[in-house]
Amino acid sequence: MTALADISAQETAARPDDPHLADAELKPAFFDWLCRMGDNTLILGHRLSEWCGHGPVLEEDIALANTALDLIGHTQMWLGLAAEVEDKGRSADDLAFLRDAMKFRNAKLVELPNGDMALTLMREFLFDAWHFEMLTALAKSGSPRVAEIAAKALKEVSYHLERTSDLIVRLGDGTEESHHRMQDALDRLWPYTGELFTADAVDEAMAKVGIAPVLADLQAAWERNVNEVLDEATLRKPETRFDVHQGGKQGRHTEHLGYILAEMQFLQRAYPGASW
């Protein structure tokens, strides 16, 4: 225990100073934005973890579980920083396990049910492509702490995107059945992707002080990457609007999030403060 405490103290001492953490006026928006980043990775990580032991082949079962672990690790960093910014004595675990659904700030895309592997992989790919562009921009953030987290997460997300891009191509340009399933998954998920680029007052406040990029600036690179993969996969990009389903970032979720939280938060709710 002493060694772990020493390591923790060393890591804390090594963290760069960040004046944004002490900005009282910025605090509400900064906290909300950090929760958005952490909630996205937490909820998608939980969704992917549901495949553990159920993957169609051993390699994919392991890959999905490892991706889930990566994302939950990112959650620890984002929500940990959110708890520091809030400065009300809460921890990353408190934010993950003791908030109600309306307090979660994840995009609706990541809370949708897994469905089949086509739906799971397409959802992950569309998010990975956005996540990669976001973290690339955040690695140059005016907030040293945000830049530090983004740089660490980007290494793993680069692999996530490479893996899902490859699978989208292999399945999209595979058999007639796999092509049909991938096209159906794309058509179903496309209307949820626009929320990732729709800015509100929180996003604008973060961009104004240089913590986060202007969301619209990420869209061109995301579309270029997505279009390139879809073309190689012989999949047709939907002509429907991509910004139909929104509100998750403001706490307006689908019914699916409640079921996720009922499972994810059960132990902490049933046995408050339990540890092992």
mmCIF file with all atom_site columns, C-alpha atoms in Angstrom, residues 10-218:
data_model
loop_
_atom_site.group_PDB
_atom_site.id
_atom_site.type_symbol
_atom_site.label_atom_id
_atom_site.label_alt_id
_atom_site.label_comp_id
_atom_site.label_asym_id
_atom_site.label_entity_id
_atom_site.label_seq_id
_atom_site.pdbx_PDB_ins_code
_atom_site.Cartn_x
_atom_site.Cartn_y
_atom_site.Cartn_z
_atom_site.occupancy
_atom_site.B_iso_or_equiv
_atom_site.pdbx_formal_charge
_atom_site.auth_seq_id
_atom_site.auth_comp_id
_atom_site.auth_asym_id
_atom_site.auth_atom_id
_atom_site.pdbx_PDB_model_num
ATOM 1   C CA . GLN A 1 10  ? 4.717   10.984  -7.690  1.00 0.00 ? 10  GLN A CA 1
ATOM 2   C CA . GLU A 1 11  ? 2.185   10.997  -10.523 1.00 0.00 ? 11  GLU A CA 1
ATOM 3   C CA . THR A 1 12  ? 0.255   13.847  -8.910  1.00 0.00 ? 12  THR A CA 1
ATOM 4   C CA . ALA A 1 13  ? 3.445   15.868  -8.436  1.00 0.00 ? 13  ALA A CA 1
ATOM 5   C CA . ALA A 1 14  ? 4.432   15.266  -12.061 1.00 0.00 ? 14  ALA A CA 1
ATOM 6   C CA . ARG A 1 15  ? 1.159   16.591  -13.457 1.00 0.00 ? 15  ARG A CA 1
ATOM 7   C CA . PRO A 1 16  ? 1.488   19.900  -15.278 1.00 0.00 ? 16  PRO A CA 1
ATOM 8   C CA . ASP A 1 17  ? -0.032  23.013  -13.759 1.00 0.00 ? 17  ASP A CA 1
ATOM 9   C CA . ASP A 1 18  ? -3.330  23.950  -15.370 1.00 0.00 ? 18  ASP A CA 1
ATOM 10  C CA . PRO A 1 19  ? -4.780  27.403  -14.645 1.00 0.00 ? 19  PRO A CA 1
ATOM 11  C CA . HIS A 1 20  ? -8.128  26.364  -16.146 1.00 0.00 ? 20  HIS A CA 1
ATOM 12  C CA . LEU A 1 21  ? -8.817  24.175  -13.115 1.00 0.00 ? 21  LEU A CA 1
ATOM 13  C CA . ALA A 1 22  ? -8.950  27.225  -10.861 1.00 0.00 ? 22  ALA A CA 1
ATOM 14  C CA . ASP A 1 23  ? -11.175 29.310  -13.149 1.00 0.00 ? 23  ASP A CA 1
ATOM 15  C CA . ALA A 1 24  ? -14.418 29.550  -11.180 1.00 0.00 ? 24  ALA A CA 1
ATOM 16  C CA . GLU A 1 25  ? -16.356 31.090  -14.061 1.00 0.00 ? 25  GLU A CA 1
ATOM 17  C CA . LEU A 1 26  ? -15.306 28.319  -16.428 1.00 0.00 ? 26  LEU A CA 1
ATOM 18  C CA . LYS A 1 27  ? -15.860 25.496  -13.943 1.00 0.00 ? 27  LYS A CA 1
ATOM 19  C CA . PRO A 1 28  ? -19.495 24.519  -14.782 1.00 0.00 ? 28  PRO A CA 1
ATOM 20  C CA . ALA A 1 29  ? -18.852 24.259  -18.526 1.00 0.00 ? 29  ALA A CA 1
ATOM 21  C CA . PHE A 1 30  ? -15.467 22.569  -18.052 1.00 0.00 ? 30  PHE A CA 1
ATOM 22  C CA . PHE A 1 31  ? -16.979 19.979  -15.703 1.00 0.00 ? 31  PHE A CA 1
ATOM 23  C CA . ASP A 1 32  ? -19.862 19.287  -18.089 1.00 0.00 ? 32  ASP A CA 1
ATOM 24  C CA . TRP A 1 33  ? -17.510 18.928  -21.061 1.00 0.00 ? 33  TRP A CA 1
ATOM 25  C CA . LEU A 1 34  ? -15.212 16.538  -19.193 1.00 0.00 ? 34  LEU A CA 1
ATOM 26  C CA . CYS A 1 35  ? -18.238 14.442  -18.260 1.00 0.00 ? 35  CYS A CA 1
ATOM 27  C CA . ARG A 1 36  ? -19.160 14.276  -21.943 1.00 0.00 ? 36  ARG A CA 1
ATOM 28  C CA . MET A 1 37  ? -15.750 12.885  -22.813 1.00 0.00 ? 37  MET A CA 1
ATOM 29  C CA . GLY A 1 38  ? -15.780 10.444  -19.902 1.00 0.00 ? 38  GLY A CA 1
ATOM 30  C CA . ASP A 1 39  ? -19.378 9.356   -20.329 1.00 0.00 ? 39  ASP A CA 1
ATOM 31  C CA . ASN A 1 40  ? -18.868 8.576   -24.011 1.00 0.00 ? 40  ASN A CA 1
ATOM 32  C CA . THR A 1 41  ? -16.016 6.218   -23.233 1.00 0.00 ? 41  THR A CA 1
ATOM 33  C CA . LEU A 1 42  ? -17.707 4.756   -20.156 1.00 0.00 ? 42  LEU A CA 1
ATOM 34  C CA . ILE A 1 43  ? -20.962 3.860   -21.885 1.00 0.00 ? 43  ILE A CA 1
ATOM 35  C CA . LEU A 1 44  ? -19.361 2.568   -25.082 1.00 0.00 ? 44  LEU A CA 1
ATOM 36  C CA . GLY A 1 45  ? -16.847 0.634   -22.997 1.00 0.00 ? 45  GLY A CA 1
ATOM 37  C CA . HIS A 1 46  ? -19.692 -0.980  -21.059 1.00 0.00 ? 46  HIS A CA 1
ATOM 38  C CA . ARG A 1 47  ? -21.534 -1.833  -24.268 1.00 0.00 ? 47  ARG A CA 1
ATOM 39  C CA . LEU A 1 48  ? -18.459 -3.507  -25.756 1.00 0.00 ? 48  LEU A CA 1
ATOM 40  C CA . SER A 1 49  ? -17.832 -5.400  -22.511 1.00 0.00 ? 49  SER A CA 1
ATOM 41  C CA . GLU A 1 50  ? -21.210 -7.086  -22.993 1.00 0.00 ? 50  GLU A CA 1
ATOM 42  C CA . TRP A 1 51  ? -19.625 -9.113  -25.800 1.00 0.00 ? 51  TRP A CA 1
ATOM 43  C CA . CYS A 1 52  ? -17.082 -10.687 -23.426 1.00 0.00 ? 52  CYS A CA 1
ATOM 44  C CA . GLY A 1 53  ? -17.533 -14.449 -23.759 1.00 0.00 ? 53  GLY A CA 1
ATOM 45  C CA . HIS A 1 54  ? -20.054 -14.017 -26.581 1.00 0.00 ? 54  HIS A CA 1
ATOM 46  C CA . GLY A 1 55  ? -17.885 -12.960 -29.530 1.00 0.00 ? 55  GLY A CA 1
ATOM 47  C CA . PRO A 1 56  ? -18.292 -14.908 -32.781 1.00 0.00 ? 56  PRO A CA 1
ATOM 48  C CA . VAL A 1 57  ? -14.593 -15.882 -32.783 1.00 0.00 ? 57  VAL A CA 1
ATOM 49  C CA . LEU A 1 58  ? -11.983 -15.867 -30.044 1.00 0.00 ? 58  LEU A CA 1
ATOM 50  C CA . GLU A 1 59  ? -9.911  -13.082 -31.630 1.00 0.00 ? 59  GLU A CA 1
ATOM 51  C CA . GLU A 1 60  ? -12.867 -10.702 -31.776 1.00 0.00 ? 60  GLU A CA 1
ATOM 52  C CA . ASP A 1 61  ? -14.032 -11.646 -28.299 1.00 0.00 ? 61  ASP A CA 1
ATOM 53  C CA . ILE A 1 62  ? -10.614 -10.680 -26.925 1.00 0.00 ? 62  ILE A CA 1
ATOM 54  C CA . ALA A 1 63  ? -10.329 -7.552  -29.105 1.00 0.00 ? 63  ALA A CA 1
ATOM 55  C CA . LEU A 1 64  ? -13.701 -6.221  -27.982 1.00 0.00 ? 64  LEU A CA 1
ATOM 56  C CA . ALA A 1 65  ? -12.883 -6.876  -24.325 1.00 0.00 ? 65  ALA A CA 1
ATOM 57  C CA . ASN A 1 66  ? -9.524  -5.125  -24.663 1.00 0.00 ? 66  ASN A CA 1
ATOM 58  C CA . THR A 1 67  ? -11.128 -2.148  -26.403 1.00 0.00 ? 67  THR A CA 1
ATOM 59  C CA . ALA A 1 68  ? -13.670 -1.933  -23.590 1.00 0.00 ? 68  ALA A CA 1
ATOM 60  C CA . LEU A 1 69  ? -10.836 -1.885  -21.050 1.00 0.00 ? 69  LEU A CA 1
ATOM 61  C CA . ASP A 1 70  ? -9.056  0.860   -22.983 1.00 0.00 ? 70  ASP A CA 1
ATOM 62  C CA . LEU A 1 71  ? -12.178 3.015   -23.032 1.00 0.00 ? 71  LEU A CA 1
ATOM 63  C CA . ILE A 1 72  ? -12.917 2.510   -19.349 1.00 0.00 ? 72  ILE A CA 1
ATOM 64  C CA . GLY A 1 73  ? -9.307  3.477   -18.643 1.00 0.00 ? 73  GLY A CA 1
ATOM 65  C CA . HIS A 1 74  ? -9.903  6.700   -20.561 1.00 0.00 ? 74  HIS A CA 1
ATOM 66  C CA . THR A 1 75  ? -13.030 7.206   -18.464 1.00 0.00 ? 75  THR A CA 1
ATOM 67  C CA . GLN A 1 76  ? -10.984 7.065   -15.280 1.00 0.00 ? 76  GLN A CA 1
ATOM 68  C CA . MET A 1 77  ? -8.824  9.923   -16.563 1.00 0.00 ? 77  MET A CA 1
ATOM 69  C CA . TRP A 1 78  ? -11.638 12.113  -17.895 1.00 0.00 ? 78  TRP A CA 1
ATOM 70  C CA . LEU A 1 79  ? -13.998 11.674  -14.938 1.00 0.00 ? 79  LEU A CA 1
ATOM 71  C CA . GLY A 1 80  ? -11.083 11.916  -12.521 1.00 0.00 ? 80  GLY A CA 1
ATOM 72  C CA . LEU A 1 81  ? -10.254 15.330  -13.925 1.00 0.00 ? 81  LEU A CA 1
ATOM 73  C CA . ALA A 1 82  ? -13.958 16.249  -13.912 1.00 0.00 ? 82  ALA A CA 1
ATOM 74  C CA . ALA A 1 83  ? -14.075 15.478  -10.181 1.00 0.00 ? 83  ALA A CA 1
ATOM 75  C CA . GLU A 1 84  ? -11.045 17.734  -9.622  1.00 0.00 ? 84  GLU A CA 1
ATOM 76  C CA . VAL A 1 85  ? -12.651 20.565  -11.544 1.00 0.00 ? 85  VAL A CA 1
ATOM 77  C CA . GLU A 1 86  ? -15.952 20.168  -9.687  1.00 0.00 ? 86  GLU A CA 1
ATOM 78  C CA . ASP A 1 87  ? -14.086 20.113  -6.343  1.00 0.00 ? 87  ASP A CA 1
ATOM 79  C CA . LYS A 1 88  ? -16.997 18.767  -4.320  1.00 0.00 ? 88  LYS A CA 1
ATOM 80  C CA . GLY A 1 89  ? -15.317 15.699  -2.896  1.00 0.00 ? 89  GLY A CA 1
ATOM 81  C CA . ARG A 1 90  ? -16.574 13.308  -5.545  1.00 0.00 ? 90  ARG A CA 1
ATOM 82  C CA . SER A 1 91  ? -14.352 10.790  -7.329  1.00 0.00 ? 91  SER A CA 1
ATOM 83  C CA . ALA A 1 92  ? -14.411 9.295   -10.824 1.00 0.00 ? 92  ALA A CA 1
ATOM 84  C CA . ASP A 1 93  ? -16.222 6.281   -9.349  1.00 0.00 ? 93  ASP A CA 1
ATOM 85  C CA . ASP A 1 94  ? -18.855 8.528   -7.777  1.00 0.00 ? 94  ASP A CA 1
ATOM 86  C CA . LEU A 1 95  ? -19.504 10.177  -11.136 1.00 0.00 ? 95  LEU A CA 1
ATOM 87  C CA . ALA A 1 96  ? -19.724 6.813   -12.881 1.00 0.00 ? 96  ALA A CA 1
ATOM 88  C CA . PHE A 1 97  ? -21.836 4.922   -10.374 1.00 0.00 ? 97  PHE A CA 1
ATOM 89  C CA . LEU A 1 98  ? -23.884 7.487   -8.473  1.00 0.00 ? 98  LEU A CA 1
ATOM 90  C CA . ARG A 1 99  ? -25.342 9.739   -11.158 1.00 0.00 ? 99  ARG A CA 1
ATOM 91  C CA . ASP A 1 100 ? -28.802 9.208   -12.601 1.00 0.00 ? 100 ASP A CA 1
ATOM 92  C CA . ALA A 1 101 ? -29.414 8.900   -16.333 1.00 0.00 ? 101 ALA A CA 1
ATOM 93  C CA . MET A 1 102 ? -30.372 12.550  -16.815 1.00 0.00 ? 102 MET A CA 1
ATOM 94  C CA . LYS A 1 103 ? -26.983 13.590  -15.415 1.00 0.00 ? 103 LYS A CA 1
ATOM 95  C CA . PHE A 1 104 ? -25.070 11.592  -18.026 1.00 0.00 ? 104 PHE A CA 1
ATOM 96  C CA . ARG A 1 105 ? -23.705 13.554  -20.967 1.00 0.00 ? 105 ARG A CA 1
ATOM 97  C CA . ASN A 1 106 ? -22.799 10.875  -23.535 1.00 0.00 ? 106 ASN A CA 1
ATOM 98  C CA . ALA A 1 107 ? -23.961 10.998  -27.136 1.00 0.00 ? 107 ALA A CA 1
ATOM 99  C CA . LYS A 1 108 ? -26.919 8.755   -27.915 1.00 0.00 ? 108 LYS A CA 1
ATOM 100 C CA . LEU A 1 109 ? -24.865 6.790   -30.450 1.00 0.00 ? 109 LEU A CA 1
ATOM 101 C CA . VAL A 1 110 ? -22.802 4.993   -27.808 1.00 0.00 ? 110 VAL A CA 1
ATOM 102 C CA . GLU A 1 111 ? -25.748 3.856   -25.695 1.00 0.00 ? 111 GLU A CA 1
ATOM 103 C CA . LEU A 1 112 ? -27.579 2.011   -28.481 1.00 0.00 ? 112 LEU A CA 1
ATOM 104 C CA . PRO A 1 113 ? -27.875 -1.783  -28.044 1.00 0.00 ? 113 PRO A CA 1
ATOM 105 C CA . ASN A 1 114 ? -25.153 -3.960  -29.512 1.00 0.00 ? 114 ASN A CA 1
ATOM 106 C CA . GLY A 1 115 ? -27.430 -5.837  -31.904 1.00 0.00 ? 115 GLY A CA 1
ATOM 107 C CA . ASP A 1 116 ? -25.335 -8.118  -34.100 1.00 0.00 ? 116 ASP A CA 1
ATOM 108 C CA . MET A 1 117 ? -21.610 -7.783  -34.819 1.00 0.00 ? 117 MET A CA 1
ATOM 109 C CA . ALA A 1 118 ? -22.340 -5.593  -37.845 1.00 0.00 ? 118 ALA A CA 1
ATOM 110 C CA . LEU A 1 119 ? -24.121 -3.018  -35.694 1.00 0.00 ? 119 LEU A CA 1
ATOM 111 C CA . THR A 1 120 ? -21.503 -3.191  -32.953 1.00 0.00 ? 120 THR A CA 1
ATOM 112 C CA . LEU A 1 121 ? -18.575 -2.768  -35.334 1.00 0.00 ? 121 LEU A CA 1
ATOM 113 C CA . MET A 1 122 ? -20.214 -0.012  -37.376 1.00 0.00 ? 122 MET A CA 1
ATOM 114 C CA . ARG A 1 123 ? -21.085 1.942   -34.216 1.00 0.00 ? 123 ARG A CA 1
ATOM 115 C CA . GLU A 1 124 ? -17.539 1.580   -32.953 1.00 0.00 ? 124 GLU A CA 1
ATOM 116 C CA . PHE A 1 125 ? -16.057 2.611   -36.306 1.00 0.00 ? 125 PHE A CA 1
ATOM 117 C CA . LEU A 1 126 ? -18.192 5.753   -36.605 1.00 0.00 ? 126 LEU A CA 1
ATOM 118 C CA . PHE A 1 127 ? -17.283 6.715   -33.035 1.00 0.00 ? 127 PHE A CA 1
ATOM 119 C CA . ASP A 1 128 ? -13.609 5.765   -33.446 1.00 0.00 ? 128 ASP A CA 1
ATOM 120 C CA . ALA A 1 129 ? -13.295 8.016   -36.489 1.00 0.00 ? 129 ALA A CA 1
ATOM 121 C CA . TRP A 1 130 ? -14.672 10.954  -34.456 1.00 0.00 ? 130 TRP A CA 1
ATOM 122 C CA . HIS A 1 131 ? -12.718 9.999   -31.332 1.00 0.00 ? 131 HIS A CA 1
ATOM 123 C CA . PHE A 1 132 ? -9.440  9.952   -33.267 1.00 0.00 ? 132 PHE A CA 1
ATOM 124 C CA . GLU A 1 133 ? -9.994  13.450  -34.686 1.00 0.00 ? 133 GLU A CA 1
ATOM 125 C CA . MET A 1 134 ? -11.110 14.812  -31.317 1.00 0.00 ? 134 MET A CA 1
ATOM 126 C CA . LEU A 1 135 ? -8.123  13.415  -29.422 1.00 0.00 ? 135 LEU A CA 1
ATOM 127 C CA . THR A 1 136 ? -5.711  14.563  -32.123 1.00 0.00 ? 136 THR A CA 1
ATOM 128 C CA . ALA A 1 137 ? -7.001  18.101  -31.643 1.00 0.00 ? 137 ALA A CA 1
ATOM 129 C CA . LEU A 1 138 ? -7.082  17.802  -27.838 1.00 0.00 ? 138 LEU A CA 1
ATOM 130 C CA . ALA A 1 139 ? -3.441  16.719  -27.740 1.00 0.00 ? 139 ALA A CA 1
ATOM 131 C CA . LYS A 1 140 ? -2.741  20.376  -28.605 1.00 0.00 ? 140 LYS A CA 1
ATOM 132 C CA . SER A 1 141 ? -5.238  21.709  -26.064 1.00 0.00 ? 141 SER A CA 1
ATOM 133 C CA . GLY A 1 142 ? -4.573  24.913  -24.175 1.00 0.00 ? 142 GLY A CA 1
ATOM 134 C CA . SER A 1 143 ? -5.284  22.892  -21.027 1.00 0.00 ? 143 SER A CA 1
ATOM 135 C CA . PRO A 1 144 ? -2.122  20.925  -20.134 1.00 0.00 ? 144 PRO A CA 1
ATOM 136 C CA . ARG A 1 145 ? -4.122  18.312  -18.240 1.00 0.00 ? 145 ARG A CA 1
ATOM 137 C CA . VAL A 1 146 ? -6.522  17.755  -21.130 1.00 0.00 ? 146 VAL A CA 1
ATOM 138 C CA . ALA A 1 147 ? -3.627  17.544  -23.585 1.00 0.00 ? 147 ALA A CA 1
ATOM 139 C CA . GLU A 1 148 ? -1.911  14.986  -21.342 1.00 0.00 ? 148 GLU A CA 1
ATOM 140 C CA . ILE A 1 149 ? -4.984  12.738  -21.210 1.00 0.00 ? 149 ILE A CA 1
ATOM 141 C CA . ALA A 1 150 ? -5.610  13.063  -24.943 1.00 0.00 ? 150 ALA A CA 1
ATOM 142 C CA . ALA A 1 151 ? -2.035  12.131  -25.827 1.00 0.00 ? 151 ALA A CA 1
ATOM 143 C CA . LYS A 1 152 ? -2.257  8.974   -23.726 1.00 0.00 ? 152 LYS A CA 1
ATOM 144 C CA . ALA A 1 153 ? -5.663  7.955   -25.076 1.00 0.00 ? 153 ALA A CA 1
ATOM 145 C CA . LEU A 1 154 ? -4.776  8.706   -28.695 1.00 0.00 ? 154 LEU A CA 1
ATOM 146 C CA . LYS A 1 155 ? -2.246  5.866   -28.825 1.00 0.00 ? 155 LYS A CA 1
ATOM 147 C CA . GLU A 1 156 ? -4.966  3.320   -28.098 1.00 0.00 ? 156 GLU A CA 1
ATOM 148 C CA . VAL A 1 157 ? -7.676  4.988   -30.169 1.00 0.00 ? 157 VAL A CA 1
ATOM 149 C CA . SER A 1 158 ? -5.389  4.998   -33.212 1.00 0.00 ? 158 SER A CA 1
ATOM 150 C CA . TYR A 1 159 ? -5.376  1.205   -32.979 1.00 0.00 ? 159 TYR A CA 1
ATOM 151 C CA . HIS A 1 160 ? -9.137  1.082   -32.381 1.00 0.00 ? 160 HIS A CA 1
ATOM 152 C CA . LEU A 1 161 ? -9.734  3.016   -35.592 1.00 0.00 ? 161 LEU A CA 1
ATOM 153 C CA . GLU A 1 162 ? -7.277  0.908   -37.585 1.00 0.00 ? 162 GLU A CA 1
ATOM 154 C CA . ARG A 1 163 ? -8.953  -2.295  -36.403 1.00 0.00 ? 163 ARG A CA 1
ATOM 155 C CA . THR A 1 164 ? -12.554 -1.254  -37.016 1.00 0.00 ? 164 THR A CA 1
ATOM 156 C CA . SER A 1 165 ? -11.709 0.292   -40.405 1.00 0.00 ? 165 SER A CA 1
ATOM 157 C CA . ASP A 1 166 ? -10.188 -3.011  -41.503 1.00 0.00 ? 166 ASP A CA 1
ATOM 158 C CA . LEU A 1 167 ? -13.214 -4.987  -40.321 1.00 0.00 ? 167 LEU A CA 1
ATOM 159 C CA . ILE A 1 168 ? -15.689 -2.636  -42.007 1.00 0.00 ? 168 ILE A CA 1
ATOM 160 C CA . VAL A 1 169 ? -13.870 -3.200  -45.319 1.00 0.00 ? 169 VAL A CA 1
ATOM 161 C CA . ARG A 1 170 ? -13.591 -6.964  -44.869 1.00 0.00 ? 170 ARG A CA 1
ATOM 162 C CA . LEU A 1 171 ? -17.268 -7.400  -43.992 1.00 0.00 ? 171 LEU A CA 1
ATOM 163 C CA . GLY A 1 172 ? -18.664 -4.730  -46.306 1.00 0.00 ? 172 GLY A CA 1
ATOM 164 C CA . ASP A 1 173 ? -16.795 -6.162  -49.273 1.00 0.00 ? 173 ASP A CA 1
ATOM 165 C CA . GLY A 1 174 ? -17.248 -9.759  -48.111 1.00 0.00 ? 174 GLY A CA 1
ATOM 166 C CA . THR A 1 175 ? -20.194 -12.038 -48.692 1.00 0.00 ? 175 THR A CA 1
ATOM 167 C CA . GLU A 1 176 ? -23.635 -10.928 -49.789 1.00 0.00 ? 176 GLU A CA 1
ATOM 168 C CA . GLU A 1 177 ? -24.903 -11.522 -46.256 1.00 0.00 ? 177 GLU A CA 1
ATOM 169 C CA . SER A 1 178 ? -22.103 -9.576  -44.539 1.00 0.00 ? 178 SER A CA 1
ATOM 170 C CA . HIS A 1 179 ? -22.487 -6.697  -47.011 1.00 0.00 ? 179 HIS A CA 1
ATOM 171 C CA . HIS A 1 180 ? -26.230 -6.512  -46.377 1.00 0.00 ? 180 HIS A CA 1
ATOM 172 C CA . ARG A 1 181 ? -25.757 -6.511  -42.604 1.00 0.00 ? 181 ARG A CA 1
ATOM 173 C CA . MET A 1 182 ? -23.087 -3.795  -42.705 1.00 0.00 ? 182 MET A CA 1
ATOM 174 C CA . GLN A 1 183 ? -25.214 -1.584  -44.962 1.00 0.00 ? 183 GLN A CA 1
ATOM 175 C CA . ASP A 1 184 ? -28.211 -2.037  -42.696 1.00 0.00 ? 184 ASP A CA 1
ATOM 176 C CA . ALA A 1 185 ? -26.099 -1.143  -39.643 1.00 0.00 ? 185 ALA A CA 1
ATOM 177 C CA . LEU A 1 186 ? -24.790 1.998   -41.358 1.00 0.00 ? 186 LEU A CA 1
ATOM 178 C CA . ASP A 1 187 ? -28.296 3.088   -42.364 1.00 0.00 ? 187 ASP A CA 1
ATOM 179 C CA . ARG A 1 188 ? -29.590 2.612   -38.818 1.00 0.00 ? 188 ARG A CA 1
ATOM 180 C CA . LEU A 1 189 ? -26.711 4.395   -37.068 1.00 0.00 ? 189 LEU A CA 1
ATOM 181 C CA . TRP A 1 190 ? -26.109 7.277   -39.457 1.00 0.00 ? 190 TRP A CA 1
ATOM 182 C CA . PRO A 1 191 ? -28.860 9.548   -38.015 1.00 0.00 ? 191 PRO A CA 1
ATOM 183 C CA . TYR A 1 192 ? -27.094 9.465   -34.622 1.00 0.00 ? 192 TYR A CA 1
ATOM 184 C CA . THR A 1 193 ? -23.652 10.616  -35.785 1.00 0.00 ? 193 THR A CA 1
ATOM 185 C CA . GLY A 1 194 ? -24.456 14.295  -36.262 1.00 0.00 ? 194 GLY A CA 1
ATOM 186 C CA . GLU A 1 195 ? -24.723 14.846  -32.510 1.00 0.00 ? 195 GLU A CA 1
ATOM 187 C CA . LEU A 1 196 ? -20.952 14.405  -32.313 1.00 0.00 ? 196 LEU A CA 1
ATOM 188 C CA . PHE A 1 197 ? -20.508 17.625  -34.313 1.00 0.00 ? 197 PHE A CA 1
ATOM 189 C CA . THR A 1 198 ? -23.415 19.706  -33.005 1.00 0.00 ? 198 THR A CA 1
ATOM 190 C CA . ALA A 1 199 ? -22.104 22.368  -30.663 1.00 0.00 ? 199 ALA A CA 1
ATOM 191 C CA . ASP A 1 200 ? -23.955 24.012  -27.784 1.00 0.00 ? 200 ASP A CA 1
ATOM 192 C CA . ALA A 1 201 ? -22.946 26.616  -25.201 1.00 0.00 ? 201 ALA A CA 1
ATOM 193 C CA . VAL A 1 202 ? -20.632 24.173  -23.399 1.00 0.00 ? 202 VAL A CA 1
ATOM 194 C CA . ASP A 1 203 ? -18.751 23.248  -26.577 1.00 0.00 ? 203 ASP A CA 1
ATOM 195 C CA . GLU A 1 204 ? -18.495 26.900  -27.552 1.00 0.00 ? 204 GLU A CA 1
ATOM 196 C CA . ALA A 1 205 ? -17.131 27.858  -24.115 1.00 0.00 ? 205 ALA A CA 1
ATOM 197 C CA . MET A 1 206 ? -14.446 25.172  -24.349 1.00 0.00 ? 206 MET A CA 1
ATOM 198 C CA . ALA A 1 207 ? -13.457 26.249  -27.842 1.00 0.00 ? 207 ALA A CA 1
ATOM 199 C CA . LYS A 1 208 ? -13.370 29.926  -26.852 1.00 0.00 ? 208 LYS A CA 1
ATOM 200 C CA . VAL A 1 209 ? -10.709 29.362  -24.170 1.00 0.00 ? 209 VAL A CA 1
ATOM 201 C CA . GLY A 1 210 ? -8.742  26.913  -26.335 1.00 0.00 ? 210 GLY A CA 1
ATOM 202 C CA . ILE A 1 211 ? -9.417  23.774  -24.330 1.00 0.00 ? 211 ILE A CA 1
ATOM 203 C CA . ALA A 1 212 ? -11.307 21.954  -27.096 1.00 0.00 ? 212 ALA A CA 1
ATOM 204 C CA . PRO A 1 213 ? -11.601 22.384  -30.860 1.00 0.00 ? 213 PRO A CA 1
ATOM 205 C CA . VAL A 1 214 ? -14.572 23.841  -32.687 1.00 0.00 ? 214 VAL A CA 1
ATOM 206 C CA . LEU A 1 215 ? -16.624 20.720  -33.343 1.00 0.00 ? 215 LEU A CA 1
ATOM 207 C CA . ALA A 1 216 ? -17.493 21.722  -36.895 1.00 0.00 ? 216 ALA A CA 1
ATOM 208 C CA . ASP A 1 217 ? -13.772 21.793  -37.684 1.00 0.00 ? 217 ASP A CA 1
ATOM 209 C CA . LEU A 1 218 ? -13.555 18.052  -37.044 1.00 0.00 ? 218 LEU A CA 1
#
